[in-house]
Coordinates of C-alpha atoms in Angstrom, one line a residue:
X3 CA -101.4 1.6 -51.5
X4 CA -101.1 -1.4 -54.2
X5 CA -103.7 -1.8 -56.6
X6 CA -104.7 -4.5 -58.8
X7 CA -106.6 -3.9 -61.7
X8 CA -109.4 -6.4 -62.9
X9 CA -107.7 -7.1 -66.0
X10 CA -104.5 -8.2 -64.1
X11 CA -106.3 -10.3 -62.1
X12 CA -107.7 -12.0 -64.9
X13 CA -103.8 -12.2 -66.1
X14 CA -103.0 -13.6 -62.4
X15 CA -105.7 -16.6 -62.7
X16 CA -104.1 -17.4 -66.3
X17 CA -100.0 -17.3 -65.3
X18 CA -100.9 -18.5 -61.8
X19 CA -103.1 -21.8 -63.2
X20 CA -99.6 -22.1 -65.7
X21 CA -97.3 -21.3 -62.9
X22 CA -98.8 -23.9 -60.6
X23 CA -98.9 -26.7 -63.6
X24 CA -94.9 -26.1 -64.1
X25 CA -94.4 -26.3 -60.5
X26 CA -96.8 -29.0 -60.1
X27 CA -95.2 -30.7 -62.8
X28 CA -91.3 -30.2 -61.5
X29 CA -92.9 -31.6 -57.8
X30 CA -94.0 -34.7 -59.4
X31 CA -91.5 -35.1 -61.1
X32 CA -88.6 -34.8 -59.1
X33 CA -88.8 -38.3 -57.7
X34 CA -88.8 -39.8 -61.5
X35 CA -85.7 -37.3 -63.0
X36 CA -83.2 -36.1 -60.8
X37 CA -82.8 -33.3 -63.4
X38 CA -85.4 -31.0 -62.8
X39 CA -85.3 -27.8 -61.2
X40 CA -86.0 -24.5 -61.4
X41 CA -87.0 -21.2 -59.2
X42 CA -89.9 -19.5 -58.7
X43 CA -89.8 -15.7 -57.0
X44 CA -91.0 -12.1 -56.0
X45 CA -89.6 -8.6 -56.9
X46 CA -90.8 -4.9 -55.7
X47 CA -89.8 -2.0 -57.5
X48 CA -89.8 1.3 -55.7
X49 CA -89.5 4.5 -58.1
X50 CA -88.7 7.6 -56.6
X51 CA -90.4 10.3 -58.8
X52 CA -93.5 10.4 -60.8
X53 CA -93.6 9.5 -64.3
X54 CA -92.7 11.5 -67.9
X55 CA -96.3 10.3 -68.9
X56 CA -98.9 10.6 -66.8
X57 CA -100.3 7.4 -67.9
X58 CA -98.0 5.5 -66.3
X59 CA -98.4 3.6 -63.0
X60 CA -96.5 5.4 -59.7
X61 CA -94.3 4.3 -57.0
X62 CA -94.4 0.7 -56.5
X63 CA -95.4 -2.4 -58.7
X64 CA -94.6 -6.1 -57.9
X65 CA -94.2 -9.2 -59.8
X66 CA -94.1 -12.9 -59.6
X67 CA -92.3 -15.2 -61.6
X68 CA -91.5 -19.0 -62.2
X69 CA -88.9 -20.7 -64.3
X70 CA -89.1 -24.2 -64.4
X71 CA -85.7 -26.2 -66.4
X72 CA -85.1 -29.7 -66.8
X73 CA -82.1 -31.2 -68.6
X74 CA -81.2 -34.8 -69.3
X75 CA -78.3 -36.8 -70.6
X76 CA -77.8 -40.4 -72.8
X77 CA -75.6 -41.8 -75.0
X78 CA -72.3 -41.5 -72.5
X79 CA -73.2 -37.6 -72.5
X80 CA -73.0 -36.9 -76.3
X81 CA -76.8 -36.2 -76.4
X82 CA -78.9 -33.7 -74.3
X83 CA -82.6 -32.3 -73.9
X84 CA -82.9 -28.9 -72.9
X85 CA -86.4 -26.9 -71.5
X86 CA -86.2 -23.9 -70.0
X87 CA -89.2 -22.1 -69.1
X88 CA -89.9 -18.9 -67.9
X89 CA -93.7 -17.1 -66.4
X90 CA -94.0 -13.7 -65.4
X91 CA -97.0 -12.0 -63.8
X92 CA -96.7 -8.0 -63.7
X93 CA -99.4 -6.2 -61.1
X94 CA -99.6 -2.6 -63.5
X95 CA -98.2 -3.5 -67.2
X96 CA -100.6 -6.7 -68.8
X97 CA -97.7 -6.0 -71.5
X98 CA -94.6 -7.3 -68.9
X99 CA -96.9 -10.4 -68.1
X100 CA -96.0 -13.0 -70.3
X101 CA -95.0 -16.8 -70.3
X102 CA -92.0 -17.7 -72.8
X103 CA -90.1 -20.8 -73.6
X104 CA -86.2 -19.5 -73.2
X105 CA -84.7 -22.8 -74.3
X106 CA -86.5 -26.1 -76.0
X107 CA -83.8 -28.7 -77.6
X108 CA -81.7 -31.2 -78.4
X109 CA -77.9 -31.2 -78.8
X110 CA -76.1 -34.5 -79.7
X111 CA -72.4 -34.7 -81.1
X112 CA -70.7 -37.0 -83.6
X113 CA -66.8 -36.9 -83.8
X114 CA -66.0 -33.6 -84.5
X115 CA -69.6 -31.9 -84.8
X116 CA -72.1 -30.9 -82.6
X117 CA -75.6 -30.3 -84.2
X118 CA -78.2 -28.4 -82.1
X119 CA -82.3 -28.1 -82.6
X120 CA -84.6 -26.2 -81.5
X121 CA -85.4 -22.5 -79.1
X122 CA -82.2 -21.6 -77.4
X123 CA -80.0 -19.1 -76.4
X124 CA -76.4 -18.0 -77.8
X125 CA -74.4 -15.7 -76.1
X126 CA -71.3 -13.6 -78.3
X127 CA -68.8 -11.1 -76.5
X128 CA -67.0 -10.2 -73.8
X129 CA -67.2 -6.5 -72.4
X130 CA -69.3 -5.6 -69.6
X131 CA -71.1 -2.4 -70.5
X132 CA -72.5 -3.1 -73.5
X133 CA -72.1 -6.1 -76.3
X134 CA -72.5 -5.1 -79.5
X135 CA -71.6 -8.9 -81.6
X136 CA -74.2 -10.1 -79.3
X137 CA -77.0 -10.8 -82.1
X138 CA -79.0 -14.4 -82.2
X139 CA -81.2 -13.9 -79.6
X140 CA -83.9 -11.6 -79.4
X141 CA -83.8 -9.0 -75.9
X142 CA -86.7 -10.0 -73.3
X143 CA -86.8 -5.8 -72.5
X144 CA -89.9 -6.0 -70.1
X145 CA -88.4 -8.3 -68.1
X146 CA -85.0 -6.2 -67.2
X147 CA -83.6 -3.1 -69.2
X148 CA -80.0 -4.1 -69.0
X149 CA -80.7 -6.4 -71.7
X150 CA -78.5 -9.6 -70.3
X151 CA -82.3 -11.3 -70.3
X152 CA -83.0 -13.2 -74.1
X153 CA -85.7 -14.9 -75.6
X154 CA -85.5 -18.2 -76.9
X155 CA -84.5 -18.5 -80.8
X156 CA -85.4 -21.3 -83.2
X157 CA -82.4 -22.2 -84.5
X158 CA -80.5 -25.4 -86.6
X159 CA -77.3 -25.0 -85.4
X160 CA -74.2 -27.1 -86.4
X161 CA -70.6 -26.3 -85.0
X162 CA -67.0 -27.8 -86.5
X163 CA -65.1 -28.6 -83.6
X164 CA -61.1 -28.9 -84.5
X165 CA -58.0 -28.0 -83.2
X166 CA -57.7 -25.2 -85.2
X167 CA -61.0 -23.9 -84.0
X168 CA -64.5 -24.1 -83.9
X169 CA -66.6 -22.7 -86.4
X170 CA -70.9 -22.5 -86.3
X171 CA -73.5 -22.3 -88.6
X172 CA -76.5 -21.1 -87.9
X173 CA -80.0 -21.4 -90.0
X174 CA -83.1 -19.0 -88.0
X175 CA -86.4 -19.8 -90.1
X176 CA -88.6 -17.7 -87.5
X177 CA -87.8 -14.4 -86.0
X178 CA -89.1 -13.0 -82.9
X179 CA -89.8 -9.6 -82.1
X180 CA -88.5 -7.5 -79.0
X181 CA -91.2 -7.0 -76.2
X182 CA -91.7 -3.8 -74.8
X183 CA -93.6 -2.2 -71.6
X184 CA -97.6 -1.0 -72.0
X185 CA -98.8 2.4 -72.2
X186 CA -98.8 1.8 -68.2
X187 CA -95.6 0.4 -67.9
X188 CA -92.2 1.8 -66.0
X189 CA -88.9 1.8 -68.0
X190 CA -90.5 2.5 -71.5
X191 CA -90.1 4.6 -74.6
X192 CA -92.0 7.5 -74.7
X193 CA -94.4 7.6 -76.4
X194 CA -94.9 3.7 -76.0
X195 CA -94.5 1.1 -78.5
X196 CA -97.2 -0.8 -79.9
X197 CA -97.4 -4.4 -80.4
X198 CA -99.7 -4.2 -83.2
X199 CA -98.4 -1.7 -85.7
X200 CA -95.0 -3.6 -86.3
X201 CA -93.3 -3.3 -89.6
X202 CA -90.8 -5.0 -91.3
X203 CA -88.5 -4.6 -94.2
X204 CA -88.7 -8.3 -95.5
X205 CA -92.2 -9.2 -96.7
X206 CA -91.4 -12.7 -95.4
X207 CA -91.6 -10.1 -91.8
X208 CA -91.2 -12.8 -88.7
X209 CA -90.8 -15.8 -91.6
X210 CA -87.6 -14.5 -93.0
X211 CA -84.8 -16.8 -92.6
X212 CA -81.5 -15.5 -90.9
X213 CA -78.0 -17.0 -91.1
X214 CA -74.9 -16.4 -89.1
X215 CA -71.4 -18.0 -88.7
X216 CA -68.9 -17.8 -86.3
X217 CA -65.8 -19.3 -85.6
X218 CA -64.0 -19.1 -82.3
X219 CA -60.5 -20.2 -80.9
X220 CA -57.3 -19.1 -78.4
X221 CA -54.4 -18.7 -79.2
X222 CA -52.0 -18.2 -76.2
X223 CA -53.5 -15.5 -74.2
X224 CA -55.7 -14.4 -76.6
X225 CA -59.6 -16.0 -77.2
X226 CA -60.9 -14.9 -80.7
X227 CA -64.3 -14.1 -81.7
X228 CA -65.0 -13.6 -85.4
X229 CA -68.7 -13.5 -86.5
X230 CA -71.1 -12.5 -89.4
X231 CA -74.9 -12.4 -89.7
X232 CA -77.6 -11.5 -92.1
X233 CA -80.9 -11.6 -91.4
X234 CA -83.5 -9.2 -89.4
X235 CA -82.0 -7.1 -86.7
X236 CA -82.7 -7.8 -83.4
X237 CA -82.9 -3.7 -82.2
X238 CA -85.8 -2.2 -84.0
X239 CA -86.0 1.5 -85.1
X240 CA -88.7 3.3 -83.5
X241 CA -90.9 5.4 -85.6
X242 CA -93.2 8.3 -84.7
X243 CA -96.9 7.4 -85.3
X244 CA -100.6 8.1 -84.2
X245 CA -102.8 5.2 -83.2
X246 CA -107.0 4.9 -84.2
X247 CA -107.5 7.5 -81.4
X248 CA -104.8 9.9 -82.6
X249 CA -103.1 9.0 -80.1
X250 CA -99.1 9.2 -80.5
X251 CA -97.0 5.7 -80.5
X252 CA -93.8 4.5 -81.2
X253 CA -93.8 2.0 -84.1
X254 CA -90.8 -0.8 -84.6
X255 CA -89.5 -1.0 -87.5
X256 CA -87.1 -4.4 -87.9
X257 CA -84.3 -3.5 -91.2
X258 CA -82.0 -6.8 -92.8
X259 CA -79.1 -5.9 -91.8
X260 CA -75.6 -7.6 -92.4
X261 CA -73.2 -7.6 -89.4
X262 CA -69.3 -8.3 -89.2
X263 CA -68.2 -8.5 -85.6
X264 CA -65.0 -8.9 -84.0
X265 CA -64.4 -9.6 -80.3
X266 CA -60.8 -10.2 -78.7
X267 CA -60.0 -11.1 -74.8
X268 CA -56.6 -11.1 -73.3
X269 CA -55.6 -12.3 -70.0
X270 CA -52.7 -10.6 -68.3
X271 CA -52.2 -11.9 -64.7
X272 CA -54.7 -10.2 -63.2
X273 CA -55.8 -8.1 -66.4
X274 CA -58.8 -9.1 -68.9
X275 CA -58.3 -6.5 -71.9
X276 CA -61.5 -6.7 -73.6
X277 CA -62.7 -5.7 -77.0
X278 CA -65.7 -5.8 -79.4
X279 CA -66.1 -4.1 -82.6
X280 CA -69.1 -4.3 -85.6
X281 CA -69.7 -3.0 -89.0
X282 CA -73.3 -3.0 -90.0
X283 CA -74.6 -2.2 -93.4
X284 CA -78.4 -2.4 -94.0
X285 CA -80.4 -0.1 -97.1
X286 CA -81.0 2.9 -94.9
X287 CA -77.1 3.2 -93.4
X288 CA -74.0 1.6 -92.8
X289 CA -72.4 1.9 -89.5
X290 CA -69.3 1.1 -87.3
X291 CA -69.1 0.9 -83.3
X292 CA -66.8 -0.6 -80.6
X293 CA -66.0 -1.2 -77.3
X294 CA -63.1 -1.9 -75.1
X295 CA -61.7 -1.7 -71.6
X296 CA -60.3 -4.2 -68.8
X297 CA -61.1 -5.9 -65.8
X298 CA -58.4 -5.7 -62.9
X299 CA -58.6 -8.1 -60.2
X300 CA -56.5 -7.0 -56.8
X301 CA -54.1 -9.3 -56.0
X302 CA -54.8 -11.7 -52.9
X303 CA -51.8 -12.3 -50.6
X304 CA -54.4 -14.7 -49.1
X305 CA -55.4 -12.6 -46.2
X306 CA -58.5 -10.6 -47.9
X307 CA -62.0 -11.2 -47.0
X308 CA -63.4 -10.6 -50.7
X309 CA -61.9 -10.4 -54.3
X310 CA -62.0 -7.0 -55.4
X311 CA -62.3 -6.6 -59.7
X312 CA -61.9 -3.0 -61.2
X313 CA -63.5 -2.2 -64.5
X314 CA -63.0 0.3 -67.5
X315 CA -64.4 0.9 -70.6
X316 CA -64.8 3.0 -73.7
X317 CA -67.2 2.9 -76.1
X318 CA -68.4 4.4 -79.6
X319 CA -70.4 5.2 -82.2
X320 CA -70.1 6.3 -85.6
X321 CA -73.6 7.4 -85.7
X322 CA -73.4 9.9 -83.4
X323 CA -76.2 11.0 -81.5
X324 CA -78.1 9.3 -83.9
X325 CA -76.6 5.9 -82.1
X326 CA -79.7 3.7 -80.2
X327 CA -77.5 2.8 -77.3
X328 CA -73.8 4.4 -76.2
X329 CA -72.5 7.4 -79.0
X330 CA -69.5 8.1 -77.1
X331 CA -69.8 7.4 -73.4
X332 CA -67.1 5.8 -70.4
X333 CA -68.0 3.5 -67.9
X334 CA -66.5 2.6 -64.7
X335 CA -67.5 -0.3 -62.4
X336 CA -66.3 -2.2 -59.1
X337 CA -67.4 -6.2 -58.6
X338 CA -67.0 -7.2 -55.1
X339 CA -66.9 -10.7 -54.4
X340 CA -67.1 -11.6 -50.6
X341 CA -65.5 -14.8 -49.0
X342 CA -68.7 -15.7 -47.3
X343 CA -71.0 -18.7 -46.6
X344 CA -73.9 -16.4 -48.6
X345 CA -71.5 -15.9 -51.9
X346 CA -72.4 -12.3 -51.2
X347 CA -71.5 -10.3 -54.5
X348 CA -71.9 -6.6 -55.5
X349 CA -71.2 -4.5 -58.5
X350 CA -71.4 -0.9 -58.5
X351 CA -71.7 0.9 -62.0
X352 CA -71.3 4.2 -63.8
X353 CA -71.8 5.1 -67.2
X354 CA -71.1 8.7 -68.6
X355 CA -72.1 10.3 -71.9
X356 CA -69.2 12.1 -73.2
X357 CA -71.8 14.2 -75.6
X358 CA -74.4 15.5 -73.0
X359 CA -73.0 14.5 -69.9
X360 CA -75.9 12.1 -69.1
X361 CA -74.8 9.6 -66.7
X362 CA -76.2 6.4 -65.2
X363 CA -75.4 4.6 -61.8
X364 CA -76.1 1.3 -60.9
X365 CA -75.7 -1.5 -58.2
X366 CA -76.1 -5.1 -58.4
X367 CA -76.0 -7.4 -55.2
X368 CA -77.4 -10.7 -54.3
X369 CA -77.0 -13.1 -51.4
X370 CA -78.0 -16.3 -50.7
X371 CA -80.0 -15.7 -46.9
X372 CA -81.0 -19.8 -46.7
X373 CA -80.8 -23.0 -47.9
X374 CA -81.9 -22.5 -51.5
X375 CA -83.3 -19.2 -51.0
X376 CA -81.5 -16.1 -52.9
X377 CA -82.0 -12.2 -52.1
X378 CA -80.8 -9.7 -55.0
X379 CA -81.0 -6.2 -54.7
X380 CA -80.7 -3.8 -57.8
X381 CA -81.1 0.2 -57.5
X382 CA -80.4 2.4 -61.1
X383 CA -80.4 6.4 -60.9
X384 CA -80.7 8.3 -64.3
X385 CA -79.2 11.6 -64.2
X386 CA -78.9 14.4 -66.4
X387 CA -80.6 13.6 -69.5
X388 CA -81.8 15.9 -72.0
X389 CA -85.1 16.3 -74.3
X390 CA -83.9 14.2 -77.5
X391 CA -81.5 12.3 -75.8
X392 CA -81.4 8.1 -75.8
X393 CA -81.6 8.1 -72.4
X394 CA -84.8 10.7 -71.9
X395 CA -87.2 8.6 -71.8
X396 CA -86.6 7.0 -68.8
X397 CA -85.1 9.9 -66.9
X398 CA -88.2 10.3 -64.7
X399 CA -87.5 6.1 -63.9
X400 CA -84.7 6.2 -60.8
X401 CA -85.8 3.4 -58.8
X402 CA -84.3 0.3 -56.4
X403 CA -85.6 -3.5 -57.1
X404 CA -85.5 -6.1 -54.5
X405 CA -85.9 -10.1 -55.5
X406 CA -86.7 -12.8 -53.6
X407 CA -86.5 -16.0 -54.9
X408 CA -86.4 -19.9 -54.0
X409 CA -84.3 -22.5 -56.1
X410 CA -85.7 -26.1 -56.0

């Protein structure tokens, strides 16, 4: 049977007084700017087994959540305004119910420049497993482990846009830490990590200022990624400590780090090659790790009732076991994408640990079932990891998530 604890209700009066102001907002609204919009939905986890610690919730939990956007336009299209924002009401974790601003700016372009202000979200790289040049924004963890989900970053950004190429410069004056799952939370670190013992390298902590250029171009065939940043990094170390009640936590620790990343496409016919590399350098180590595979996409004679991709990739370490993420695993993956009315689409993953033979399986669908109404359905199965391994912690954590949600 579902539960709801008082505390969450008290959480549920909060985001549901903030989640019916935005969609208040977007319904009055709509009639003045035609740019609104936005979506608002349900998901249900199921998990399968019962938790590593026993402090953790069982079985099911369910969420709600609301992201409101509106965009506009002026000056023939050269300027913009961006908000994005994003409510999300968790019935076990108080620590996965939050309310975040994902983007808040404005973009306008003279000539050759474009200069952007404010929250928003950058995305570098091109392979499907994992992207390791991916660095400006900040990983929303509590609201999906696969890590595709960001938080909005304060930025001044200014891009060179030539022939040759486009090059950006990025200035970050505040920094924002990773969220992670409660003490009663699904998909966490074991033990769990606090929010209030967080530690930093830089005494400036969250007020250090980052930097990061990139310049990007094609040539032919080829697209070309080349990157560097300095500043805080974005994936903490976790440290072993004890809390006022002795109890054990994990503690994030956030290094200055200085990154050089290189990511390469290449488009074949019907074949992406895909590559991303990074060296890292920071006081405690320096590092080096990459990635690379392809995307194959079956040929259509024109006959076939869905396109068919098949994916491949390799990925390293030089760390080791010591690596956060993928030491030296190979992952596998089939996208589906059905010629229907519903733009049906499925992936199917696998990802295999060369080292210890841990592996992870994983399929996404979604499917639009009405007018303006979209049903995803997720399922991820951890198998064979070992005590010590990255992948422990959430060994106990098989589970399948379905999401409905309405577009207006």
């Amino acid at each position: 049977m579902i539960s709801i604890n008082p505390l969450s209700l008290h959480l549920f009066g909060n985001l549901a007084r903030q989640a019916v102001l935005c969609i208040g907002c977007v319904l009055f609204s709509h009639a003045l700017f035609a740019a609104w919009e936005g979506q608002v939905g349900v998901e249900g986890r199921f998990y399968f087994e019962d938790p590593l610690d026993a402090k953790q919730h069982t079985n099911e939990n369910l969420s709600f959540y609301v992201q409101p956007e509106y965009r506009h336009r002026w000056n023939g299209g050269k300027s913009s305004f961006t908000f994005v924002g994003f409510g999300l009401l968790d019935q076990n974790d108080e620590e996965r119910s939050h309310v975040d601003i994902r983007e808040l700016s404005w973009d306008t372009s003279y000539d050759n420049w474009d200069v952007r202000i404010g929250l928003r979200k950058v995305f570098w790289g091109v392979t499907e497993f994992q992207h390791l040049v991916d660095i400006i924004n900040q990983t929303d963890l509590v609201d999906n482990i696969d890590t595709e989900d960001k938080l909005g970053q304060p930025m001044i950004n200014v891009a060179a846009v030539q022939d040759w190429g486009t090059v950006d410069f990025f200035v970050m004056p505040y920094f924002r830490e990773r969220n992670y799952a409660g003490v009663k939370g699904r998909l966490r670190n074991q033990p769990f990590v606090s929010d209030s013992e967080v530690r930093y390298e830089s005494d400036d902590e969250e007020k250090h200022v980052d930097y990061a250029l990139r310049y990007s171009h094609y040539f032919g065939d080829w697209d070309v990624g080349l990157s560097y940043f300095k500043g805080t990094d974005r994936s903490p170390d976790l440290i072993d400590d004890v809390d006022a009640n002795n109890q054990p936590i994990s503690v994030a620790y956030y290094e200055l780090i200085d990154q050089i990343g290189v990511d390469l496409q290449v488009t074949k016919e019907h074949v992406l090659w895909k590559f991303e590399g990074i060296y890292r350098d920071s006081a405690a180590e320096s590092y080096t790790a990459a990635g690379g595979g392809f995307e194959y996409t079956l040929p259509d004679n024109g006959s076939s009732t869905m396109d068919v991709s098949l994916l491949s990739e390799y990925h390293a370490d030089s760390r080791g076991e010591n690596s956060r993420t993928f030491d030296q695993d190979i992952g596998f993956g089939v996208r589906f994408g059905l010629h229907d009315a519903k733009s049906t689409a499925i992936l199917m993953g696998f990802v295999y640990d060369l080292n210890n033979n841990g592996h992870i399986f994983s399929i996404e669908s979604s499917q639009r079932i009405a007018d303006n109404w979209t049903l995803v359905f997720d399922a991820r199965f951890f198998e064979g990891q070992r005590v010590g391994d990255s992948g422990y912690d959430v060994s106990q954590d098989d589970h399948i998530e379905i999401t409905l949600s309405h577009y207006f």
